[in-house]
């Protein structure tokens, strides 16, 4: 389950990390620019865009790991008998 969550969330985490680094660099280069106020809509828009793109990958990821999860669940049930 952890692997599935990481595979789904990884693109969003990486892109938002790059956005944060870019906004931090912009804040250093232009100190008069209020990064907190101008960066919030940028983070929101990019985050929603990447989340929408990631949702398309979810069925393929789940389809790949569901048989493995069912096998693991069956093995766990057998172990407790």
Coordinates of C-alpha atoms in Angstrom, one line a residue:
X1 CA 0.0 0.0 0.0
X2 CA 2.9 2.3 0.8
X3 CA 4.4 1.7 -2.6
X4 CA 1.2 2.6 -4.3
X5 CA 0.9 5.8 -2.4
X6 CA 4.5 6.8 -3.1
X7 CA 4.1 6.0 -6.8
X8 CA 1.0 8.1 -7.0
X9 CA 2.3 11.1 -5.0
X10 CA 5.9 11.2 -6.3
X11 CA 5.3 13.3 -9.4
X12 CA 3.3 15.9 -7.4
X13 CA 6.0 16.0 -4.7
X14 CA 8.8 16.4 -7.2
X15 CA 7.1 19.2 -9.2
X16 CA 6.1 21.1 -6.1
X17 CA 9.7 20.9 -4.8
X18 CA 11.0 22.3 -8.0
X19 CA 8.3 25.1 -7.8
X20 CA 9.4 25.9 -4.2
X21 CA 13.0 26.0 -5.3
X22 CA 12.2 28.4 -8.1
X23 CA 10.1 30.6 -5.9
X24 CA 12.9 30.7 -3.3
X25 CA 15.4 31.7 -6.0
X26 CA 13.0 34.4 -7.2
X27 CA 12.7 35.6 -3.6
X28 CA 16.5 35.8 -3.4
X29 CA 16.9 37.6 -6.7
X30 CA 14.1 40.1 -6.2
X31 CA 13.7 40.7 -2.5
X32 CA 10.9 43.3 -3.1
X33 CA 8.8 40.5 -4.6
X34 CA 6.4 39.1 -2.0
X35 CA 6.9 35.4 -2.7
X36 CA 4.3 34.3 -0.2
X37 CA 1.5 36.3 -1.9
X38 CA 2.5 35.9 -5.5
X39 CA 3.6 32.2 -5.0
X40 CA 0.4 30.9 -3.6
X41 CA -1.6 31.0 -6.8
X42 CA 1.4 29.6 -8.8
X43 CA 1.7 26.7 -6.4
X44 CA -2.1 26.1 -6.5
X45 CA -2.3 26.2 -10.3
X46 CA 0.7 23.9 -10.9
X47 CA -0.3 21.6 -8.1
X48 CA -3.8 21.2 -9.6
X49 CA -2.4 20.7 -13.1
X50 CA 0.0 18.0 -12.0
X51 CA -2.6 16.3 -9.8
X52 CA -5.0 16.2 -12.7
X53 CA -2.2 14.7 -14.9
X54 CA -1.4 12.2 -12.2
X55 CA -5.0 11.0 -11.8
X56 CA -4.7 9.5 -15.3
X57 CA -1.9 7.2 -14.1
X58 CA -3.8 5.9 -11.0
X59 CA -5.7 3.0 -12.8
X60 CA -2.5 1.6 -14.3
X61 CA -0.7 1.8 -11.0
X62 CA -3.5 0.1 -9.1
X63 CA -4.0 -2.5 -11.8
X64 CA -0.3 -3.4 -11.5
X65 CA -0.3 -3.8 -7.7
X66 CA -3.8 -5.2 -6.9
X67 CA -2.9 -8.9 -7.7
X68 CA 0.2 -8.6 -5.5
X69 CA -1.9 -7.1 -2.7
X70 CA -4.5 -9.9 -3.0
X71 CA -1.8 -12.5 -2.9
X72 CA -0.2 -10.9 0.2
X73 CA -3.6 -10.7 1.9
X74 CA -4.3 -14.4 1.2
X75 CA -0.8 -15.3 2.5
X76 CA -1.4 -13.3 5.7
X77 CA -4.8 -15.0 6.3
X78 CA -3.2 -18.4 5.8
X79 CA -0.4 -17.5 8.2
X80 CA -2.9 -16.8 11.0
X81 CA -4.9 -20.1 10.6

